[in-house]
GROMACS .gro file of C-alpha atoms in nm:
model
  408
    1MET     CA    1   3.324   1.470  -1.299
    2PRO     CA    2   2.986   1.285  -1.302
    3THR     CA    3   2.756   1.340  -1.023
    4PRO     CA    4   2.612   1.052  -0.798
    5TRP     CA    5   2.258   1.142  -0.983
    6SER     CA    6   2.431   1.120  -1.341
    7GLY     CA    7   2.177   0.911  -1.575
    8HIS     CA    8   1.920   1.059  -1.341
    9ASP     CA    9   1.623   0.830  -1.465
   10HIS     CA   10   1.808   0.522  -1.359
   11VAL     CA   11   1.890   0.652  -1.012
   12VAL     CA   12   1.707   0.683  -0.694
   13LEU     CA   13   1.868   0.981  -0.466
   14PRO     CA   14   1.948   0.856  -0.130
   15CYS     CA   15   1.721   1.119   0.029
   16VAL     CA   16   1.438   0.971  -0.157
   17GLU     CA   17   1.517   0.592  -0.122
   18SER     CA   18   1.524   0.622   0.258
   19LEU     CA   19   1.194   0.788   0.304
   20ARG     CA   20   0.949   0.613   0.479
   21LEU     CA   21   0.630   0.700   0.261
   22VAL     CA   22   0.290   0.778   0.359
   23ASP     CA   23   0.041   0.635   0.120
   24HIS     CA   24  -0.252   0.919   0.162
   25HIS     CA   25  -0.490   0.723  -0.045
   26CYS     CA   26  -0.516   0.347  -0.137
   27HIS     CA   27  -0.753   0.069  -0.090
   28GLY     CA   28  -0.759  -0.260   0.044
   29LEU     CA   29  -0.590  -0.601  -0.079
   30LEU     CA   30  -0.761  -0.906  -0.221
   31THR     CA   31  -0.694  -1.192   0.006
   32ARG     CA   32  -0.744  -1.457  -0.244
   33ASP     CA   33  -0.515  -1.616  -0.545
   34LEU     CA   34  -0.593  -1.503  -0.906
   35ASP     CA   35  -0.587  -1.663  -1.252
   36ARG     CA   36  -0.414  -1.485  -1.530
   37ALA     CA   37  -0.770  -1.335  -1.632
   38GLY     CA   38  -0.822  -1.221  -1.316
   39PHE     CA   39  -0.486  -1.096  -1.235
   40GLU     CA   40  -0.496  -0.882  -1.594
   41ARG     CA   41  -0.813  -0.736  -1.508
   42MET     CA   42  -0.661  -0.570  -1.181
   43LEU     CA   43  -0.412  -0.414  -1.417
   44THR     CA   44  -0.665  -0.178  -1.593
   45GLU     CA   45  -0.958   0.065  -1.502
   46SER     CA   46  -1.200  -0.124  -1.749
   47ASP     CA   47  -1.441  -0.353  -1.671
   48ALA     CA   48  -1.430  -0.510  -2.005
   49PRO     CA   49  -1.254  -0.838  -2.072
   50THR     CA   50  -0.908  -0.809  -2.267
   51PRO     CA   51  -1.011  -0.907  -2.640
   52ALA     CA   52  -0.879  -1.263  -2.738
   53GLY     CA   53  -0.504  -1.283  -2.848
   54THR     CA   54  -0.423  -0.957  -2.654
   55THR     CA   55  -0.283  -0.910  -2.298
   56LEU     CA   56  -0.220  -0.621  -2.053
   57PHE     CA   57   0.088  -0.757  -2.013
   58ASP     CA   58   0.148  -0.565  -2.357
   59SER     CA   59   0.113  -0.215  -2.167
   60ASN     CA   60   0.337   0.004  -1.970
   61ILE     CA   61   0.198  -0.094  -1.641
   62GLY     CA   62   0.234  -0.503  -1.725
   63PHE     CA   63   0.597  -0.404  -1.818
   64ALA     CA   64   0.654  -0.250  -1.509
   65VAL     CA   65   0.525  -0.560  -1.307
   66ARG     CA   66   0.761  -0.790  -1.514
   67ARG     CA   67   1.059  -0.552  -1.464
   68TRP     CA   68   1.017  -0.453  -1.090
   69CYS     CA   69   0.786  -0.712  -0.928
   70ALA     CA   70   0.924  -1.004  -1.049
   71PRO     CA   71   1.249  -0.949  -0.818
   72VAL     CA   72   1.043  -0.930  -0.519
   73LEU     CA   73   0.902  -1.289  -0.615
   74ASP     CA   74   1.267  -1.420  -0.637
   75LEU     CA   75   1.260  -1.425  -1.019
   76PRO     CA   76   1.493  -1.240  -1.279
   77PRO     CA   77   1.373  -0.906  -1.421
   78LEU     CA   78   1.122  -0.940  -1.699
   79SER     CA   79   1.038  -1.300  -1.654
   80GLY     CA   80   0.721  -1.394  -1.862
   81PRO     CA   81   0.382  -1.354  -1.773
   82GLU     CA   82   0.310  -1.727  -1.703
   83GLU     CA   83   0.651  -1.778  -1.510
   84TYR     CA   84   0.551  -1.456  -1.301
   85LEU     CA   85   0.204  -1.605  -1.198
   86ALA     CA   86   0.313  -1.924  -1.163
   87ARG     CA   87   0.543  -1.799  -0.903
   88ARG     CA   88   0.283  -1.609  -0.738
   89ARG     CA   89   0.057  -1.900  -0.703
   90GLU     CA   90   0.346  -2.109  -0.542
   91LEU     CA   91   0.421  -1.850  -0.279
   92GLY     CA   92   0.033  -1.781  -0.214
   93VAL     CA   93  -0.149  -1.481  -0.173
   94ASP     CA   94  -0.073  -1.401   0.185
   95GLU     CA   95   0.339  -1.440   0.123
   96VAL     CA   96   0.278  -1.214  -0.194
   97ASN     CA   97   0.087  -0.962  -0.018
   98ARG     CA   98   0.366  -0.952   0.250
   99ARG     CA   99   0.637  -0.924   0.034
  100PHE     CA  100   0.518  -0.636  -0.179
  101LEU     CA  101   0.388  -0.441   0.122
  102ARG     CA  102   0.697  -0.452   0.278
  103ALA     CA  103   0.918  -0.416  -0.006
  104ALA     CA  104   0.695  -0.069  -0.093
  105GLY     CA  105   0.859   0.109   0.218
  106ILE     CA  106   0.531   0.251   0.332
  107SER     CA  107   0.493   0.353   0.701
  108ALA     CA  108   0.134   0.456   0.694
  109PHE     CA  109  -0.158   0.374   0.489
  110CYS     CA  110  -0.467   0.603   0.447
  111VAL     CA  111  -0.747   0.374   0.321
  112ASP     CA  112  -1.053   0.410   0.149
  113ALA     CA  113  -1.288   0.131   0.220
  114GLY     CA  114  -1.605   0.262   0.036
  115TYR     CA  115  -1.575   0.037  -0.267
  116LEU     CA  116  -1.578  -0.316  -0.160
  117PRO     CA  117  -1.702  -0.542  -0.448
  118GLU     CA  118  -1.539  -0.829  -0.229
  119PRO     CA  119  -1.375  -0.886   0.101
  120LEU     CA  120  -1.044  -0.683   0.098
  121MET     CA  121  -0.789  -0.638   0.378
  122SER     CA  122  -0.897  -0.339   0.618
  123ALA     CA  123  -0.675  -0.034   0.717
  124SER     CA  124  -0.538  -0.193   1.030
  125GLU     CA  125  -0.468  -0.529   0.817
  126LEU     CA  126  -0.248  -0.337   0.560
  127GLY     CA  127  -0.076  -0.155   0.836
  128THR     CA  128   0.035  -0.478   1.022
  129THR     CA  129   0.108  -0.671   0.684
  130GLY     CA  130   0.323  -0.379   0.572
  131GLY     CA  131   0.500  -0.308   0.889
  132GLY     CA  132   0.342   0.044   0.945
  133THR     CA  133   0.000   0.190   1.065
  134GLY     CA  134  -0.334   0.176   0.887
  135HIS     CA  135  -0.571   0.463   0.894
  136ASP     CA  136  -0.948   0.486   0.770
  137ILE     CA  137  -1.074   0.755   0.504
  138LEU     CA  138  -1.453   0.750   0.519
  139ARG     CA  139  -1.636   0.778   0.195
  140LEU     CA  140  -1.899   1.080   0.213
  141GLU     CA  141  -2.136   0.880  -0.039
  142ARG     CA  142  -2.131   0.581   0.175
  143LEU     CA  143  -2.264   0.790   0.470
  144ALA     CA  144  -2.529   0.918   0.296
  145GLU     CA  145  -2.645   0.583   0.105
  146SER     CA  146  -2.644   0.413   0.430
  147LEU     CA  147  -2.861   0.692   0.585
  148ALA     CA  148  -3.090   0.669   0.292
  149VAL     CA  149  -3.153   0.293   0.366
  150ASP     CA  150  -3.251   0.392   0.729
  151ILE     CA  151  -3.511   0.654   0.591
  152VAL     CA  152  -3.648   0.417   0.346
  153THR     CA  153  -3.706   0.164   0.613
  154GLY     CA  154  -3.851   0.389   0.841
  155GLN     CA  155  -3.583   0.429   1.096
  156LEU     CA  156  -3.559   0.794   1.053
  157GLY     CA  157  -3.752   1.076   0.900
  158VAL     CA  158  -3.637   1.275   0.567
  159THR     CA  159  -3.646   1.605   0.783
  160HIS     CA  160  -3.341   1.462   0.984
  161PHE     CA  161  -3.104   1.372   0.685
  162ALA     CA  162  -2.885   1.709   0.737
  163ASP     CA  163  -2.866   1.676   1.090
  164THR     CA  164  -2.810   1.291   1.092
  165ILE     CA  165  -2.501   1.343   0.848
  166ARG     CA  166  -2.352   1.581   1.065
  167GLU     CA  167  -2.422   1.380   1.378
  168ARG     CA  168  -2.241   1.057   1.212
  169LEU     CA  169  -1.948   1.260   1.108
  170ALA     CA  170  -1.921   1.415   1.433
  171GLY     CA  171  -1.889   1.071   1.557
  172ALA     CA  172  -1.653   0.919   1.315
  173GLY     CA  173  -1.436   0.669   1.510
  174PRO     CA  174  -1.070   0.768   1.599
  175THR     CA  175  -0.908   0.594   1.320
  176THR     CA  176  -1.094   0.800   1.073
  177VAL     CA  177  -0.853   1.070   0.951
  178GLY     CA  178  -1.002   1.194   0.644
  179LEU     CA  179  -1.292   1.220   0.398
  180LYS     CA  180  -1.348   1.137   0.039
  181SER     CA  181  -1.572   1.248  -0.228
  182VAL     CA  182  -1.660   1.047  -0.527
  183ALA     CA  183  -1.867   1.319  -0.695
  184ALA     CA  184  -1.681   1.290  -1.015
  185TYR     CA  185  -1.817   0.926  -1.074
  186ARG     CA  186  -2.153   1.023  -0.995
  187VAL     CA  187  -2.231   1.389  -1.138
  188GLY     CA  188  -1.891   1.533  -1.228
  189LEU     CA  189  -1.738   1.810  -1.067
  190ALA     CA  190  -1.950   2.111  -1.176
  191LEU     CA  191  -2.077   2.099  -0.817
  192PRO     CA  192  -2.287   2.429  -0.670
  193ALA     CA  193  -2.008   2.662  -0.543
  194THR     CA  194  -2.237   2.809  -0.238
  195ARG     CA  195  -2.333   2.613   0.081
  196PRO     CA  196  -2.660   2.446   0.043
  197THR     CA  197  -2.932   2.558   0.303
  198ASP     CA  198  -3.108   2.266   0.533
  199ARG     CA  199  -3.443   2.348   0.327
  200GLU     CA  200  -3.255   2.252   0.005
  201VAL     CA  201  -3.082   1.977   0.142
  202THR     CA  202  -3.409   1.819   0.277
  203ALA     CA  203  -3.586   1.882  -0.076
  204ALA     CA  204  -3.310   1.737  -0.283
  205ALA     CA  205  -3.296   1.425  -0.008
  206ARG     CA  206  -3.657   1.388  -0.052
  207GLU     CA  207  -3.652   1.378  -0.425
  208TRP     CA  208  -3.349   1.111  -0.416
  209LEU     CA  209  -3.556   0.872  -0.162
  210ALA     CA  210  -3.861   0.903  -0.365
  211MET     CA  211  -3.653   0.778  -0.666
  212ILE     CA  212  -3.499   0.493  -0.450
  213ARG     CA  213  -3.865   0.403  -0.343
  214ARG     CA  214  -3.972   0.374  -0.706
  215GLY     CA  215  -3.678   0.093  -0.762
  216ALA     CA  216  -3.399   0.339  -0.837
  217PRO     CA  217  -3.031   0.205  -0.728
  218ILE     CA  218  -2.927   0.340  -0.375
  219ARG     CA  219  -2.644   0.543  -0.534
  220LEU     CA  220  -2.637   0.903  -0.471
  221ALA     CA  221  -2.628   1.141  -0.784
  222SER     CA  222  -2.719   1.481  -0.662
  223PRO     CA  223  -2.492   1.783  -0.763
  224LEU     CA  224  -2.638   1.957  -0.423
  225LEU     CA  225  -2.624   1.686  -0.191
  226HIS     CA  226  -2.269   1.627  -0.312
  227ALA     CA  227  -2.172   1.969  -0.218
  228PHE     CA  228  -2.373   1.939   0.120
  229LEU     CA  229  -2.151   1.638   0.213
  230ILE     CA  230  -1.831   1.819   0.122
  231TRP     CA  231  -1.941   2.115   0.335
  232THR     CA  232  -2.047   1.916   0.604
  233GLY     CA  233  -1.678   1.741   0.611
  234ALA     CA  234  -1.553   2.073   0.624
  235ASP     CA  235  -1.747   2.156   0.912
  236ALA     CA  236  -1.620   1.866   1.096
  237GLY     CA  237  -1.256   1.983   1.020
  238LEU     CA  238  -1.138   1.673   0.847
  239PRO     CA  239  -0.950   1.665   0.533
  240ILE     CA  240  -1.152   1.628   0.225
  241GLN     CA  241  -1.031   1.419  -0.077
  242ILE     CA  242  -1.188   1.456  -0.417
  243HIS     CA  243  -1.143   1.231  -0.683
  244VAL     CA  244  -1.041   1.419  -1.006
  245GLY     CA  245  -0.961   1.289  -1.363
  246TYR     CA  246  -0.874   0.941  -1.459
  247GLY     CA  247  -1.076   0.648  -1.296
  248ASP     CA  248  -1.298   0.358  -1.335
  249ALA     CA  249  -1.510   0.274  -1.644
  250ASP     CA  250  -1.847   0.414  -1.493
  251LEU     CA  251  -1.665   0.792  -1.490
  252ASP     CA  252  -1.699   1.043  -1.771
  253LEU     CA  253  -1.381   1.185  -1.804
  254GLN     CA  254  -1.479   1.530  -1.945
  255ARG     CA  255  -1.670   1.623  -1.652
  256CYS     CA  256  -1.380   1.552  -1.416
  257ASN     CA  257  -1.139   1.848  -1.474
  258PRO     CA  258  -1.077   1.993  -1.136
  259LEU     CA  259  -1.142   2.339  -1.274
  260LEU     CA  260  -1.499   2.290  -1.250
  261LEU     CA  261  -1.457   2.297  -0.866
  262THR     CA  262  -1.295   2.638  -0.883
  263GLY     CA  263  -1.594   2.820  -0.758
  264LEU     CA  264  -1.645   2.569  -0.481
  265LEU     CA  265  -1.288   2.533  -0.373
  266ARG     CA  266  -1.290   2.939  -0.350
  267THR     CA  267  -1.578   2.931  -0.122
  268LEU     CA  268  -1.437   2.658   0.116
  269ALA     CA  269  -1.087   2.845   0.110
  270PRO     CA  270  -1.195   3.037   0.424
  271THR     CA  271  -1.268   2.715   0.627
  272GLY     CA  272  -0.885   2.638   0.636
  273VAL     CA  273  -0.983   2.266   0.572
  274PRO     CA  274  -0.745   2.088   0.327
  275ILE     CA  275  -0.887   1.948   0.011
  276LEU     CA  276  -0.685   1.693  -0.169
  277LEU     CA  277  -0.747   1.645  -0.523
  278LEU     CA  278  -0.670   1.303  -0.602
  279HIS     CA  279  -0.488   1.130  -0.897
  280CYS     CA  280  -0.567   1.419  -1.121
  281TYR     CA  281  -0.430   1.268  -1.447
  282PRO     CA  282  -0.474   1.391  -1.740
  283TYR     CA  283  -0.563   1.729  -1.567
  284HIS     CA  284  -0.235   1.721  -1.337
  285ARG     CA  285  -0.149   2.072  -1.486
  286GLU     CA  286  -0.468   2.231  -1.403
  287ALA     CA  287  -0.486   2.066  -1.061
  288GLY     CA  288  -0.124   2.236  -1.003
  289TYR     CA  289  -0.275   2.575  -1.103
  290LEU     CA  290  -0.550   2.536  -0.847
  291ALA     CA  291  -0.311   2.438  -0.555
  292GLN     CA  292  -0.095   2.738  -0.630
  293LEU     CA  293  -0.405   2.956  -0.626
  294LEU     CA  294  -0.566   2.827  -0.323
  295PRO     CA  295  -0.335   2.749  -0.017
  296THR     CA  296  -0.578   2.478   0.101
  297VAL     CA  297  -0.589   2.282  -0.214
  298HIS     CA  298  -0.319   2.006  -0.239
  299MET     CA  299  -0.302   1.723  -0.493
  300ASP     CA  300  -0.115   1.368  -0.610
  301VAL     CA  301  -0.088   1.179  -0.941
  302GLY     CA  302  -0.132   0.872  -0.746
  303LEU     CA  303  -0.340   0.644  -1.007
  304ALA     CA  304  -0.126   0.758  -1.314
  305VAL     CA  305   0.202   0.649  -1.170
  306GLN     CA  306   0.195   0.275  -1.190
  307ASN     CA  307  -0.028   0.308  -1.485
  308VAL     CA  308   0.188   0.519  -1.715
  309GLY     CA  309   0.519   0.300  -1.595
  310ARG     CA  310   0.840   0.432  -1.748
  311ARG     CA  311   0.649   0.749  -1.822
  312ALA     CA  312   0.614   0.850  -1.439
  313THR     CA  313   0.907   1.077  -1.452
  314ALA     CA  314   0.742   1.289  -1.718
  315VAL     CA  315   0.385   1.305  -1.538
  316LEU     CA  316   0.510   1.389  -1.202
  317GLY     CA  317   0.772   1.643  -1.380
  318GLU     CA  318   0.459   1.835  -1.506
  319ALA     CA  319   0.252   1.793  -1.193
  320LEU     CA  320   0.517   1.979  -0.992
  321GLU     CA  321   0.555   2.274  -1.239
  322LEU     CA  322   0.317   2.491  -1.059
  323VAL     CA  323   0.200   2.328  -0.730
  324PRO     CA  324   0.419   2.451  -0.437
  325PHE     CA  325   0.599   2.134  -0.277
  326SER     CA  326   0.415   2.171   0.065
  327ARG     CA  327   0.084   2.083  -0.134
  328PHE     CA  328   0.196   1.760  -0.318
  329LEU     CA  329   0.164   1.409  -0.169
  330PHE     CA  330   0.254   1.071  -0.247
  331SER     CA  331  -0.035   0.800  -0.298
  332SER     CA  332  -0.032   0.477  -0.499
  333ASP     CA  333  -0.419   0.452  -0.517
  334ALA     CA  334  -0.318   0.062  -0.505
  335PHE     CA  335  -0.621  -0.145  -0.533
  336GLY     CA  336  -0.649  -0.537  -0.493
  337LEU     CA  337  -0.278  -0.620  -0.617
  338GLY     CA  338   0.026  -0.595  -0.373
  339GLU     CA  339   0.206  -0.524  -0.686
  340LEU     CA  340   0.036  -0.199  -0.717
  341TYR     CA  341   0.178  -0.084  -0.394
  342LEU     CA  342   0.519  -0.157  -0.503
  343LEU     CA  343   0.480   0.012  -0.826
  344GLY     CA  344   0.348   0.306  -0.679
  345ALA     CA  345   0.607   0.349  -0.437
  346LEU     CA  346   0.902   0.235  -0.668
  347LEU     CA  347   0.829   0.416  -0.969
  348PHE     CA  348   0.736   0.750  -0.757
  349ARG     CA  349   1.074   0.722  -0.590
  350ARG     CA  350   1.249   0.682  -0.950
  351ALA     CA  351   1.038   0.975  -1.065
  352LEU     CA  352   1.072   1.220  -0.769
  353SER     CA  353   1.433   1.143  -0.806
  354ALA     CA  354   1.482   1.222  -1.162
  355VAL     CA  355   1.308   1.575  -1.097
  356LEU     CA  356   1.502   1.638  -0.777
  357GLY     CA  357   1.840   1.513  -0.941
  358GLU     CA  358   1.770   1.719  -1.224
  359GLY     CA  359   1.752   2.057  -1.000
  360ILE     CA  360   2.062   1.960  -0.832
  361ALA     CA  361   2.267   1.884  -1.136
  362ASP     CA  362   2.154   2.228  -1.283
  363GLY     CA  363   2.236   2.407  -0.954
  364ASP     CA  364   1.873   2.517  -0.901
  365TRP     CA  365   1.858   2.362  -0.559
  366THR     CA  366   2.087   2.204  -0.334
  367GLU     CA  367   2.117   1.840  -0.194
  368THR     CA  368   1.994   1.963   0.121
  369ASP     CA  369   1.691   2.134  -0.044
  370ALA     CA  370   1.618   1.844  -0.249
  371ALA     CA  371   1.617   1.616   0.073
  372ARG     CA  372   1.381   1.849   0.252
  373VAL     CA  373   1.140   1.860  -0.044
  374ALA     CA  374   1.146   1.467  -0.104
  375ASP     CA  375   1.047   1.451   0.279
  376LEU     CA  376   0.768   1.694   0.258
  377ILE     CA  377   0.610   1.510  -0.055
  378GLY     CA  378   0.678   1.150   0.027
  379ALA     CA  379   0.560   1.184   0.402
  380GLY     CA  380   0.566   1.524   0.571
  381ASN     CA  381   0.280   1.690   0.396
  382ALA     CA  382   0.043   1.404   0.456
  383ARG     CA  383   0.154   1.358   0.846
  384ARG     CA  384   0.072   1.727   0.888
  385ILE     CA  385  -0.264   1.726   0.692
  386TYR     CA  386  -0.418   1.408   0.853
  387ARG     CA  387  -0.236   1.478   1.214
  388LEU     CA  388  -0.023   1.130   1.180
  389SER     CA  389   0.245   1.053   1.438
  390GLU     CA  390   0.588   1.004   1.331
  391PRO     CA  391   0.751   0.637   1.264
  392GLY     CA  392   1.021   0.505   1.486
  393ARG     CA  393   1.374   0.659   1.343
  394GLU     CA  394   1.526   0.327   1.329
  395THR     CA  395   1.304   0.192   1.070
  396THR     CA  396   1.440   0.235   0.708
  397ALA     CA  397   1.272   0.298   0.405
  398VAL     CA  398   1.306  -0.030   0.243
  399THR     CA  399   1.261  -0.340   0.445
  400THR     CA  400   1.381  -0.612   0.198
  401SER     CA  401   1.721  -0.623  -0.006
  402ARG     CA  402   1.531  -0.736  -0.293
  403ALA     CA  403   1.335  -0.430  -0.288
  404ARG     CA  404   1.649  -0.203  -0.232
  405ASP     CA  405   1.810  -0.363  -0.516
  406SER     CA  406   1.522  -0.311  -0.754
  407LEU     CA  407   1.484   0.051  -0.720
  408HIS     CA  408   1.839   0.088  -0.939
   0.00000   0.00000   0.00000
């Protein structure tokens, strides 16, 4: 007799559909309408324009937008790009953002606002628009770069660099639930494994500030100072996110393998502070190994899910091969477009249902086990790590009938 998850690649399990997800890493939304070129630029990590005669709609993420996002805008699945974008403009950016955030079924948003090429929704605005709560993730490099400005303008001396970083982290606002490092973008992940001394930090800061005074950009790119920021974050007791693998065009992917962090992660482990490896693709198997090896290490595949589209099940299945389920989290890494929140959540639900459904069908775990694991990965792990309160039980996972229908 067929089981309810027969054809598991096309069915969302009830225990997954009902989840009020916690998006443990995302960014703000644009608050302006976009033309076609602007919209397509948001579908790729490249900063180069799409060549003439080609389109990003001819990609896994482009087809995912047409397949899954069109119904949320009251269009048939796979409506053409021009029809889709015309409807988007007709509704206006505020209504589009509201629909996609509500349809995603996310109860809490942990927002990194460290990258602001233009005004974006804040964490609190995302929470309100999405019918959930918004929480801040403080980017460590932005903290250091702000301090560098204070020193260069004479407000502080360089010898105060280390202590001032500690003071500012200790004074982070109550909405700050975690920290983030983008060392991967600046210097790669081969960071020093041992804690830098204050003397070493002062010397590195002096060298960096001298470069700024000579006209260099205020952009931290010192392996020692990146390591210092991570250690200082651990001292503050806040969870630390570290970008790993796939990302924007200024990243050198070969330097972003999480195995390069092994020494640092080992020396950080006794602090007990959670380290969260973000995105990880195409190094998601390596990240899973580290998360199995070290109990403080956690991971996600957030950025990859919406970008690989219909291949999300394969990527998630590989990521979950080694990692303990208590150390894997959901994230969308959505930036700019409401569609990316929906795709991150919807494709994650479908992929997780496929992985768990296969296990149920093969007798490798029970439906009760699958429901427990789904809750851990979708929300419970993030709530524990970031110390977030539980949402009201009366709130359901998918807040519009359009979104519920689009899951199947």
